[in-house]
């Protein structure tokens, strides 16, 4: 009989899967903004432009009343331009000034409006030839080429013209007839060649330590569904474009962000799931990055962590949603750093916003997710990405046998000072047990996908060192890691449950059983309510339940490291405990706490995701929230449908992983 069979588990996994899919489009912006190309952080002083989609042509516009180009001349077009005029009493008094916009507005030509209402970028030339017999004049028209750039067409009044000499010799004098018309009709008065939307604009920002606005740009209706924006007021920094809609709310004008993207076009490469569903009344919620917790701060509700991406890849591979996996992996291939690493987190719309912050453990989950998709789907498109990432992981292994950390993997690079949040790009020298567990499965996956024994050898060395250096035999648990060459004796649940699950495949089961017993005796917490409070650091008004819940808390205060640690049910950690129980064959224990997480999944206010904790502790260092979570929902889905993919058991000195059960087979 299958371990998790019946309608309850089928519904729970279906709801969790649907929630994770919804998180791919969490903010549901009505508009999409694109940049014409990638503008790097150092770019400044010239044009930035792009398009907007999602605005209805029925929206109010300031209409182009008098002139129109014959067609839309895009940025790359070089050649003659033409157009028509209307609604003017006397065409002979008007002209069209044609500009090309780059770092400045360059006027190319003034085109008189002909009697039939047409205009064109052409100029009349005359050449006067001199000879002993007299002079002869030849007059002819020439088309004027408008160069690459944004083309602007402006109606001007009071046209004047004159012959302008451009060359002269004893034999010939060349002149051209030049028009000028300086009194231009403003766009607001309908004098430009395109209409623009009255209540929609694009705000271009440059992001460094905060967002600095460069310009508020009109969105021009160029016809054929092309809605263009541009500006040449561009400063250095990470370029962010936001589509803003002007609305009337509570008796005043307000502006809503209805679209957002970065200038490196990350979103166009593929979607990623936002890690949390943050209720809109929560102090942490912010849709456009302008304000969170009453201060400037970027959108936590559209942040994804690399760990969550890896788990989602395992989920979508298990569910057979290969198309979503491929989309996500294309995006991550685009985001991959030159050294093969991936950042700890990304904005799903903008990509990397912050300084380089890379963690080996998060990398491990992402790489394992990519490897598992590659093995199950047969799609080899991402092998190069996997190899680059796998080589980066191998480079983090301590290979000096005299080092107390020998065989373990260091933490990555990048850190923040918690007092002023200043950044340092330093290498992280400590070795976390959680990172070893996460990276080990990635190395095993690389050995299978890339068919190279160096990854298997690295994995076996990690596994051996994990047990020999980090197992606390006296307490039947794993230390938090090796820090400064000595064991980090802090008590963290996932170090014991994750390492206990992995170590089961290489040592006798008593070690894993000891880990299960320690987890149960130290971290189990019972009869916990979902706490509703309105204080900023404890905020939760969206989720509640009349019942109480049991599960596992993240930390123990048995040492001073986690003094004051919150006594809460942590669903991610609770499901990690269930996984260890499953591996040990203790199915009743595994089901007991899976069932508790399903009850939390069905609490009042839930949309189908699993809430992360039963109470909010938003302050550092805890940062736990009562929000629906991709991590917890993924763990629930995988424990029910494919538990063997979580820290899969491996064979020593044999370069293949123990066969993972077909996810569609019943487990007897």
XYZ file of C-alpha atoms in Angstrom:
668
model
C 0.000 0.000 0.000
C 1.296 3.467 -0.863
C 2.527 5.504 2.091
C 0.477 8.605 1.291
C -2.666 7.374 -0.425
C -6.211 8.629 -0.341
C -8.107 11.777 -1.194
C -6.573 13.841 1.609
C -3.054 13.478 0.233
C -4.170 13.813 -3.354
C -5.918 17.105 -2.574
C -3.052 18.398 -0.447
C -0.483 17.804 -3.169
C -2.810 19.188 -5.865
C -3.383 22.371 -3.857
C 0.334 22.764 -3.156
C 1.201 22.325 -6.842
C -1.425 24.865 -7.893
C -0.083 27.350 -5.332
C 3.501 27.042 -6.579
C 2.321 27.584 -10.161
C 0.407 30.707 -9.119
C 3.563 32.086 -7.540
C 5.056 32.298 -11.040
C 2.754 35.286 -11.617
C 2.409 36.571 -8.092
C 1.942 40.309 -8.614
C -0.261 39.959 -11.683
C 0.817 43.262 -13.208
C -1.601 44.312 -15.941
C 1.169 45.765 -18.121
C 4.518 44.522 -19.316
C 7.445 46.833 -19.944
C 10.424 45.940 -22.113
C 13.734 47.611 -22.887
C 15.049 47.551 -26.448
C 18.351 46.053 -25.274
C 20.323 45.376 -22.141
C 21.615 48.536 -20.522
C 24.347 47.750 -18.019
C 24.833 49.585 -14.746
C 27.573 51.848 -16.131
C 25.473 53.098 -19.051
C 24.446 56.763 -18.862
C 24.012 59.925 -20.860
C 22.232 58.575 -23.929
C 18.882 57.145 -24.940
C 17.043 54.355 -23.150
C 13.826 53.160 -24.717
C 11.420 50.264 -25.057
C 7.772 49.239 -25.365
C 4.784 48.684 -23.118
C 2.056 46.107 -23.649
C -1.166 45.516 -21.771
C -2.642 49.006 -22.138
C -5.964 49.079 -23.937
C -6.155 51.296 -26.996
C -9.459 52.502 -25.522
C -7.653 54.263 -22.675
C -7.774 58.079 -22.711
C -5.085 59.626 -24.876
C -3.821 63.072 -25.772
C -4.387 62.846 -29.485
C -2.020 63.861 -32.273
C -4.310 66.462 -33.862
C -2.346 67.790 -36.784
C 0.395 65.556 -38.178
C 1.202 61.864 -38.562
C 4.077 59.943 -40.116
C 3.099 57.592 -42.931
C 4.259 54.611 -40.870
C 6.074 53.871 -37.635
C 9.779 54.480 -38.138
C 11.525 52.436 -35.499
C 14.831 53.148 -33.776
C 16.939 51.270 -36.331
C 15.309 52.759 -39.420
C 17.549 54.890 -41.608
C 16.097 56.607 -44.650
C 13.471 59.022 -45.889
C 10.436 59.820 -43.751
C 7.067 61.072 -44.956
C 3.678 61.919 -43.509
C 0.463 63.887 -43.701
C -1.136 66.893 -42.017
C -4.749 67.752 -41.139
C -6.917 70.214 -39.242
C -4.818 73.208 -40.365
C -6.391 76.231 -42.072
C -3.374 77.108 -44.207
C -0.768 74.420 -44.824
C 1.674 76.972 -46.251
C 2.304 78.483 -42.802
C 3.300 75.152 -41.184
C 6.103 72.630 -41.301
C 7.151 69.418 -39.577
C 10.424 69.466 -37.653
C 12.025 66.011 -37.722
C 14.321 65.107 -34.826
C 16.498 62.149 -33.965
C 16.859 61.720 -30.204
C 20.019 60.347 -28.613
C 21.925 62.140 -25.862
C 20.178 65.281 -27.130
C 17.371 66.169 -29.544
C 19.035 66.601 -32.925
C 16.929 68.396 -35.548
C 17.525 66.768 -38.918
C 15.274 68.777 -41.197
C 12.273 71.083 -41.359
C 9.750 69.710 -43.869
C 7.237 72.186 -45.331
C 3.669 70.959 -45.597
C 2.606 70.896 -49.210
C -0.704 72.119 -50.517
C -2.038 68.559 -50.630
C -1.296 68.073 -46.908
C 1.759 65.828 -47.325
C 5.306 66.340 -46.117
C 8.597 64.537 -46.690
C 12.243 64.674 -45.671
C 13.526 66.100 -48.916
C 15.444 69.193 -49.879
C 15.779 71.247 -53.081
C 19.314 71.782 -54.385
C 20.595 74.040 -57.179
C 23.932 74.083 -58.928
C 25.094 77.109 -60.854
C 27.755 76.416 -63.506
C 29.977 79.293 -64.674
C 31.650 79.538 -68.077
C 32.888 82.137 -70.522
C 29.571 81.933 -72.275
C 27.600 82.740 -69.059
C 26.079 80.704 -66.241
C 23.595 77.861 -66.129
C 21.481 76.772 -63.127
C 20.145 73.257 -62.522
C 17.574 72.658 -59.753
C 16.727 69.185 -58.380
C 15.259 67.507 -55.225
C 17.132 65.052 -52.968
C 15.729 62.835 -50.261
C 17.236 63.393 -46.817
C 18.082 60.324 -44.774
C 17.037 60.316 -41.136
C 19.511 58.308 -39.072
C 19.260 55.691 -36.346
C 17.560 56.828 -33.154
C 14.148 57.789 -31.797
C 12.278 59.786 -34.442
C 10.236 62.738 -33.245
C 7.871 64.708 -35.457
C 6.784 68.139 -34.219
C 4.409 70.590 -35.877
C 5.896 74.087 -36.171
C 4.428 77.415 -37.262
C 5.837 80.458 -39.044
C 7.868 78.707 -41.715
C 10.724 80.604 -43.346
C 13.088 79.515 -46.085
C 16.353 80.600 -47.670
C 19.061 79.407 -50.012
C 22.161 78.236 -48.205
C 25.462 77.864 -50.015
C 27.254 74.632 -49.212
C 30.181 74.774 -51.683
C 31.663 77.046 -54.297
C 34.476 76.938 -56.861
C 35.424 78.758 -60.046
C 33.290 76.311 -61.985
C 30.230 75.622 -59.835
C 28.305 76.875 -56.802
C 26.074 74.443 -54.891
C 23.176 75.660 -52.739
C 20.247 74.091 -50.933
C 16.975 75.589 -49.858
C 16.632 75.335 -46.100
C 13.397 75.820 -44.161
C 13.087 76.778 -40.541
C 10.114 76.977 -38.203
C 10.897 77.538 -34.537
C 7.460 77.982 -32.996
C 6.601 74.358 -32.190
C 3.226 73.108 -30.991
C 3.604 71.113 -27.752
C 2.718 67.457 -27.476
C 0.175 68.401 -24.796
C -1.597 70.476 -27.445
C -1.596 67.697 -30.026
C 1.392 68.959 -31.981
C 3.519 65.782 -32.094
C 3.266 62.990 -34.595
C 1.939 60.364 -32.153
C -0.769 60.281 -29.515
C 0.246 59.431 -25.968
C -1.636 57.902 -23.044
C -2.984 60.445 -20.609
C -2.989 58.364 -17.424
C -0.101 55.953 -18.043
C 3.590 56.804 -17.885
C 6.910 54.993 -17.519
C 9.194 55.990 -14.698
C 12.831 55.134 -15.284
C 14.918 54.629 -12.159
C 18.573 53.960 -11.520
C 19.103 51.705 -8.517
C 22.220 51.772 -6.361
C 21.721 52.101 -2.610
C 18.157 53.216 -3.375
C 16.059 54.065 -6.409
C 16.751 57.418 -8.040
C 14.273 58.580 -10.634
C 15.754 59.546 -13.994
C 12.659 60.624 -15.870
C 8.892 60.307 -16.212
C 8.311 59.216 -19.794
C 5.251 59.483 -21.987
C 3.999 56.271 -23.593
C 3.470 57.004 -27.280
C 0.854 55.202 -29.382
C 2.805 54.601 -32.584
C 0.043 52.569 -34.216
C -0.255 48.854 -34.811
C -0.249 48.161 -31.092
C 3.245 49.609 -30.590
C 3.378 51.699 -27.432
C 6.843 53.205 -27.117
C 8.594 55.065 -24.279
C 12.009 56.684 -24.185
C 14.256 59.128 -22.363
C 17.788 60.465 -22.644
C 17.934 61.452 -18.985
C 19.848 58.384 -17.863
C 22.170 57.989 -14.872
C 24.443 55.105 -13.889
C 22.976 52.325 -11.770
C 20.735 49.312 -12.283
C 17.990 50.479 -14.674
C 14.410 49.752 -13.587
C 11.322 50.737 -15.541
C 7.862 50.950 -13.984
C 4.568 51.512 -15.745
C 2.535 53.854 -13.548
C -1.210 54.428 -13.803
C -2.739 57.621 -12.454
C -5.906 56.908 -10.474
C -8.298 58.806 -8.244
C -8.444 57.276 -4.796
C -9.848 58.573 -1.521
C -10.360 62.038 -2.912
C -6.844 62.462 -4.277
C -4.649 61.550 -7.230
C -2.561 58.411 -6.689
C -0.167 56.416 -8.843
C -0.190 52.612 -9.021
C 2.629 50.491 -10.409
C 1.010 48.296 -13.072
C 4.176 46.930 -14.668
C 7.847 46.578 -13.778
C 11.023 45.191 -15.344
C 14.779 45.606 -15.302
C 16.881 46.758 -18.217
C 18.616 43.387 -18.437
C 15.314 41.838 -19.557
C 15.416 39.012 -17.031
C 11.666 38.480 -16.972
C 11.590 37.912 -20.730
C 13.966 34.967 -20.287
C 11.540 33.042 -18.092
C 9.460 33.137 -14.935
C 10.513 32.124 -11.449
C 8.233 31.489 -8.468
C 8.002 34.164 -5.788
C 9.002 32.454 -2.565
C 6.221 33.840 -0.371
C 2.638 34.983 -0.800
C 2.651 38.119 1.341
C -0.792 39.470 2.261
C -1.276 42.988 0.929
C -1.958 44.416 4.399
C 1.358 43.130 5.746
C 4.048 45.758 6.525
C 6.482 43.717 4.419
C 4.270 43.860 1.322
C 5.304 46.250 -1.425
C 4.323 45.916 -5.034
C 6.776 48.273 -6.728
C 9.757 48.586 -4.384
C 9.089 52.132 -3.254
C 7.981 51.436 0.311
C 8.054 48.499 2.726
C 7.928 48.687 6.504
C 7.487 52.443 6.101
C 10.847 52.892 4.364
C 12.440 52.322 0.966
C 12.996 48.643 0.314
C 12.644 46.200 -2.544
C 9.796 43.818 -3.181
C 10.045 40.855 -0.833
C 6.768 39.621 -2.330
C 8.485 39.191 -5.703
C 11.759 37.751 -4.375
C 12.771 34.195 -5.151
C 15.516 32.277 -3.392
C 17.756 29.856 -5.305
C 16.809 27.129 -2.819
C 13.141 27.623 -3.705
C 13.922 27.465 -7.418
C 15.694 24.139 -6.906
C 12.778 22.694 -4.935
C 10.310 23.936 -7.565
C 12.310 22.181 -10.276
C 12.002 18.938 -8.305
C 8.262 19.526 -7.942
C 7.604 20.370 -11.591
C 9.772 17.483 -12.790
C 7.811 15.124 -10.541
C 4.479 16.553 -11.764
C 5.567 16.271 -15.408
C 5.442 20.040 -15.996
C 8.597 19.966 -18.074
C 7.696 23.154 -19.941
C 7.804 25.155 -16.693
C 11.134 23.547 -15.765
C 12.597 24.500 -19.114
C 11.383 28.074 -18.748
C 12.859 28.370 -15.259
C 16.178 26.856 -16.313
C 16.469 29.213 -19.290
C 16.060 32.077 -16.874
C 18.647 30.660 -14.456
C 21.091 30.053 -17.293
C 20.698 33.743 -18.078
C 21.225 34.700 -14.422
C 24.291 32.491 -13.892
C 27.411 34.397 -12.850
C 30.558 34.181 -14.946
C 32.251 31.974 -12.334
C 29.399 29.433 -12.532
C 27.687 30.454 -9.299
C 24.148 31.697 -8.730
C 23.089 34.427 -6.364
C 21.271 33.600 -3.159
C 18.096 35.368 -4.330
C 16.635 37.275 -7.274
C 13.780 39.619 -7.994
C 11.481 37.671 -10.318
C 10.884 40.761 -12.485
C 14.282 42.441 -12.391
C 16.853 39.744 -11.623
C 19.880 40.463 -9.454
C 19.406 43.697 -7.542
C 21.890 43.484 -4.751
C 25.594 42.833 -4.319
C 27.077 39.424 -5.004
C 25.812 37.118 -2.258
C 26.338 33.441 -3.028
C 25.750 30.479 -0.724
C 26.913 26.940 -1.395
C 23.789 25.353 0.107
C 21.344 27.295 -2.052
C 23.488 26.435 -5.083
C 23.254 22.756 -4.143
C 19.456 22.661 -4.300
C 19.337 24.562 -7.579
C 21.922 22.338 -9.245
C 20.264 19.158 -7.958
C 16.916 20.366 -9.312
C 18.510 21.021 -12.713
C 20.213 17.610 -12.692
C 17.033 15.761 -11.751
C 15.073 17.477 -14.539
C 17.840 16.623 -17.015
C 17.863 12.935 -16.009
C 14.086 12.505 -15.976
C 13.250 14.516 -19.104
C 16.247 13.621 -21.264
C 16.602 17.316 -22.124
C 20.342 18.090 -22.378
C 20.000 21.822 -23.105
C 21.297 22.844 -19.690
C 24.332 20.594 -19.360
C 26.816 23.456 -19.829
C 25.088 25.452 -17.108
C 25.177 22.436 -14.785
C 28.880 21.839 -15.481
C 29.806 25.465 -14.718
C 27.846 25.315 -11.469
C 29.207 21.878 -10.558
C 32.776 23.047 -11.091
C 32.116 26.046 -8.855
C 30.859 23.709 -6.123
C 33.929 21.481 -6.431
C 36.129 24.580 -6.104
C 34.635 25.234 -2.652
C 35.876 21.923 -1.237
C 38.727 22.139 1.287
C 41.472 19.867 -0.093
C 44.259 20.495 2.420
C 44.292 17.335 4.554
C 45.855 19.236 7.464
C 42.908 21.631 7.626
C 40.251 20.755 10.253
C 37.672 21.402 7.514
C 39.229 18.906 5.097
C 36.661 17.446 2.717
C 33.946 19.960 3.598
C 32.724 22.811 1.425
C 33.047 26.459 2.381
C 30.023 28.723 2.446
C 30.382 30.913 -0.657
C 31.026 34.644 -0.681
C 29.462 37.962 0.248
C 28.209 39.173 3.630
C 26.407 42.128 5.192
C 27.192 43.983 8.399
C 24.010 43.687 10.450
C 24.552 47.102 12.079
C 24.627 49.264 8.949
C 24.000 46.596 6.283
C 27.238 47.472 4.509
C 28.395 44.806 2.054
C 31.663 42.893 1.920
C 32.555 40.536 -0.917
C 34.671 38.323 1.347
C 34.934 34.565 0.969
C 32.956 32.651 3.591
C 35.388 30.316 5.326
C 32.975 28.479 7.619
C 31.549 25.120 6.609
C 27.854 24.637 7.340
C 26.355 21.172 7.774
C 23.236 22.346 5.954
C 25.432 23.411 3.010
C 27.182 20.028 2.926
C 23.824 18.240 2.721
C 22.500 20.515 -0.024
C 25.676 20.451 -2.110
C 26.235 16.710 -1.754
C 23.093 15.826 -3.687
C 24.110 18.337 -6.389
C 27.524 16.704 -6.755
C 25.890 13.283 -7.045
C 23.573 14.686 -9.719
C 26.506 16.203 -11.618
C 28.302 12.847 -11.627
C 25.289 11.270 -13.317
C 24.503 14.048 -15.788
C 28.113 14.826 -16.728
C 29.461 11.255 -16.378
C 32.590 12.494 -14.638
C 33.883 10.760 -11.539
C 35.400 13.921 -10.027
C 31.943 14.982 -8.834
C 31.289 11.562 -7.303
C 34.659 11.604 -5.571
C 33.980 15.089 -4.232
C 30.567 13.944 -2.990
C 31.998 10.918 -1.188
C 34.618 13.065 0.493
C 31.919 15.476 1.652
C 29.853 12.589 3.009
C 32.772 11.033 4.868
C 33.855 14.371 6.336
C 30.296 15.236 7.276
C 30.101 12.157 9.476
C 33.674 12.150 10.796
C 33.942 15.859 11.602
C 30.396 17.055 12.230
C 28.570 14.197 13.975
C 28.004 14.816 17.682
C 27.963 11.227 18.935
C 27.345 12.265 22.540
C 24.079 14.006 21.655
C 23.003 11.944 18.636
C 22.897 14.908 16.291
C 25.014 16.910 13.857
C 26.764 20.132 14.771
C 25.813 23.255 12.854
C 29.175 23.137 11.078
C 32.870 23.902 11.423
C 33.664 27.514 12.219
C 37.174 28.772 12.894
C 38.456 25.218 12.704
C 36.266 23.952 15.570
C 32.730 22.530 15.693
C 29.903 25.052 15.753
C 27.840 23.535 18.553
C 24.647 25.556 18.010
C 21.462 23.499 17.818
C 19.601 23.733 14.489
C 16.935 21.204 13.511
C 17.703 20.884 9.809
C 21.363 20.040 10.454
C 20.247 16.934 12.341
C 17.339 15.834 10.129
C 18.966 16.561 6.759
C 22.327 15.058 7.666
C 20.593 12.112 9.340
C 18.719 11.405 6.106
C 21.881 11.578 3.994
C 24.099 9.604 6.318
C 21.669 6.662 6.372
C 23.093 5.452 3.064
C 26.684 5.090 4.307
C 26.591 4.138 7.975
C 24.476 1.825 10.060
C 20.926 2.980 10.683
C 21.508 3.636 14.385
C 23.079 7.017 13.536
C 20.013 8.155 11.607
C 17.750 6.721 14.303
C 19.652 8.703 16.911
C 19.101 11.844 14.849
C 15.371 11.123 14.687
C 15.186 10.639 18.437
C 17.185 13.809 19.122
C 14.982 15.829 16.789
C 11.872 14.521 18.526
C 13.166 15.102 22.055
C 14.725 18.537 21.488
C 12.702 20.278 18.776
C 9.166 18.910 19.011
C 6.653 21.560 20.037
C 2.992 20.888 20.761
C -0.367 22.642 20.984
C 0.669 25.763 19.110
C -1.913 28.263 17.864
C -1.588 30.384 14.741
C -0.908 33.744 16.346
C -2.564 36.913 15.040
C -0.911 40.219 15.988
C -0.587 43.691 14.489
C 2.849 44.764 15.763
C 5.323 45.119 12.893
C 7.719 42.353 13.990
C 4.912 39.910 14.796
C 2.402 40.849 12.111
C -0.237 38.379 10.966
C -3.886 39.140 10.360
C -4.455 36.956 7.290
C -4.137 33.427 8.734
C -5.865 31.855 11.719
C -7.430 28.660 13.052
C -9.404 27.571 16.097
C -7.308 24.417 16.466
C -3.788 23.894 17.819
C -0.907 22.239 15.971
C 2.172 20.173 16.710
C 5.421 20.067 14.783
C 9.065 21.072 15.046
C 10.729 24.360 15.902
C 13.837 25.520 14.027
C 16.280 26.048 16.885
C 17.022 25.015 20.449
C 18.440 27.322 23.111
C 20.525 24.518 24.649
C 23.479 26.835 23.907
C 23.546 30.632 23.963
C 23.726 30.801 20.168
C 19.946 30.715 19.824
C 18.904 32.228 23.105
C 15.301 33.364 22.831
C 14.642 31.262 19.719
C 10.939 31.245 18.816
C 8.872 28.276 19.945
C 6.820 27.835 16.762
C 5.809 25.097 14.360
C 8.135 25.458 11.373
C 6.558 23.543 8.496
C 9.700 23.227 6.351
C 11.574 21.707 9.298
C 8.605 19.537 10.282
C 8.520 18.026 6.794
C 12.287 17.467 6.972
C 11.649 15.423 10.110
C 8.953 13.424 8.269
C 11.467 12.703 5.488
C 13.953 11.256 7.971
C 11.190 9.153 9.530
C 10.202 7.920 6.048
C 13.797 6.929 5.221
C 13.974 4.946 8.453
C 10.720 3.168 7.633
C 8.804 4.803 10.489
C 5.763 5.535 8.341
C 3.368 6.310 11.178
C 5.698 9.028 12.434
C 6.206 10.392 8.907
C 2.460 10.557 8.266
C 1.687 12.101 11.642
C 3.591 15.284 10.867
C 2.707 15.399 7.196
C -0.894 15.407 8.408
C -0.122 18.305 10.754
C 1.270 20.300 7.831
C -1.822 19.514 5.761
C -3.942 20.885 8.591
C -1.863 24.071 8.501
C -2.236 24.149 4.717
C -6.009 24.247 5.263
C -6.050 26.970 7.916
C -8.369 29.959 7.561
C -6.999 32.414 4.992
C -4.872 29.925 3.077
C -5.129 29.810 -0.710
C -3.682 26.288 -0.868
C -0.063 26.934 0.035
C 1.481 25.764 3.293
C 2.132 28.553 5.788
C 5.757 28.772 6.840
C 5.281 29.112 10.597
C 2.534 29.434 13.197
C 3.728 32.835 14.457
C 5.687 35.747 13.003
C 9.096 36.707 14.335
C 10.120 39.206 11.668
C 13.163 40.679 13.383
C 16.768 39.620 12.857
C 18.082 36.994 13.251
C 14.844 34.988 13.058
C 12.836 36.381 10.107
C 10.012 33.842 10.344
C 6.592 34.761 8.940
C 3.084 33.350 8.795
C 3.018 33.438 5.007
C 2.236 30.749 2.456
C 5.581 29.465 1.275
C 6.925 27.812 -1.876
C 9.507 25.955 0.238
C 6.978 24.390 2.610
C 4.506 23.683 -0.190
C 7.277 22.012 -2.220
C 8.380 19.847 0.685
C 4.782 18.759 1.256
C 4.265 17.900 -2.405
C 7.524 15.961 -2.620
C 7.133 14.059 0.652
C 3.697 12.879 -0.553
C 4.611 12.140 -4.178
C 8.356 11.594 -4.454
C 10.183 11.499 -1.081
C 13.135 9.609 -2.539
C 14.174 12.735 -4.459
C 14.889 14.550 -1.176
C 18.500 13.689 -0.312
C 18.451 10.557 -2.485
C 20.305 7.555 -1.177
C 23.541 6.739 -2.991
C 25.983 3.887 -3.352
C 29.636 4.281 -2.442
C 32.346 3.797 -5.091
C 29.732 3.111 -7.753
C 29.148 5.957 -10.152
C 25.409 5.955 -10.224
C 22.655 6.866 -7.818
C 20.312 4.252 -6.421
C 17.305 4.136 -8.702
C 14.733 6.722 -7.729
C 11.307 5.141 -7.827
C 9.125 6.095 -10.723
C 6.998 8.900 -9.334
C 3.889 7.398 -10.886
C 4.382 3.975 -9.299
C 2.670 3.037 -6.083
C 5.041 2.471 -3.203
C 4.282 -0.833 -1.565
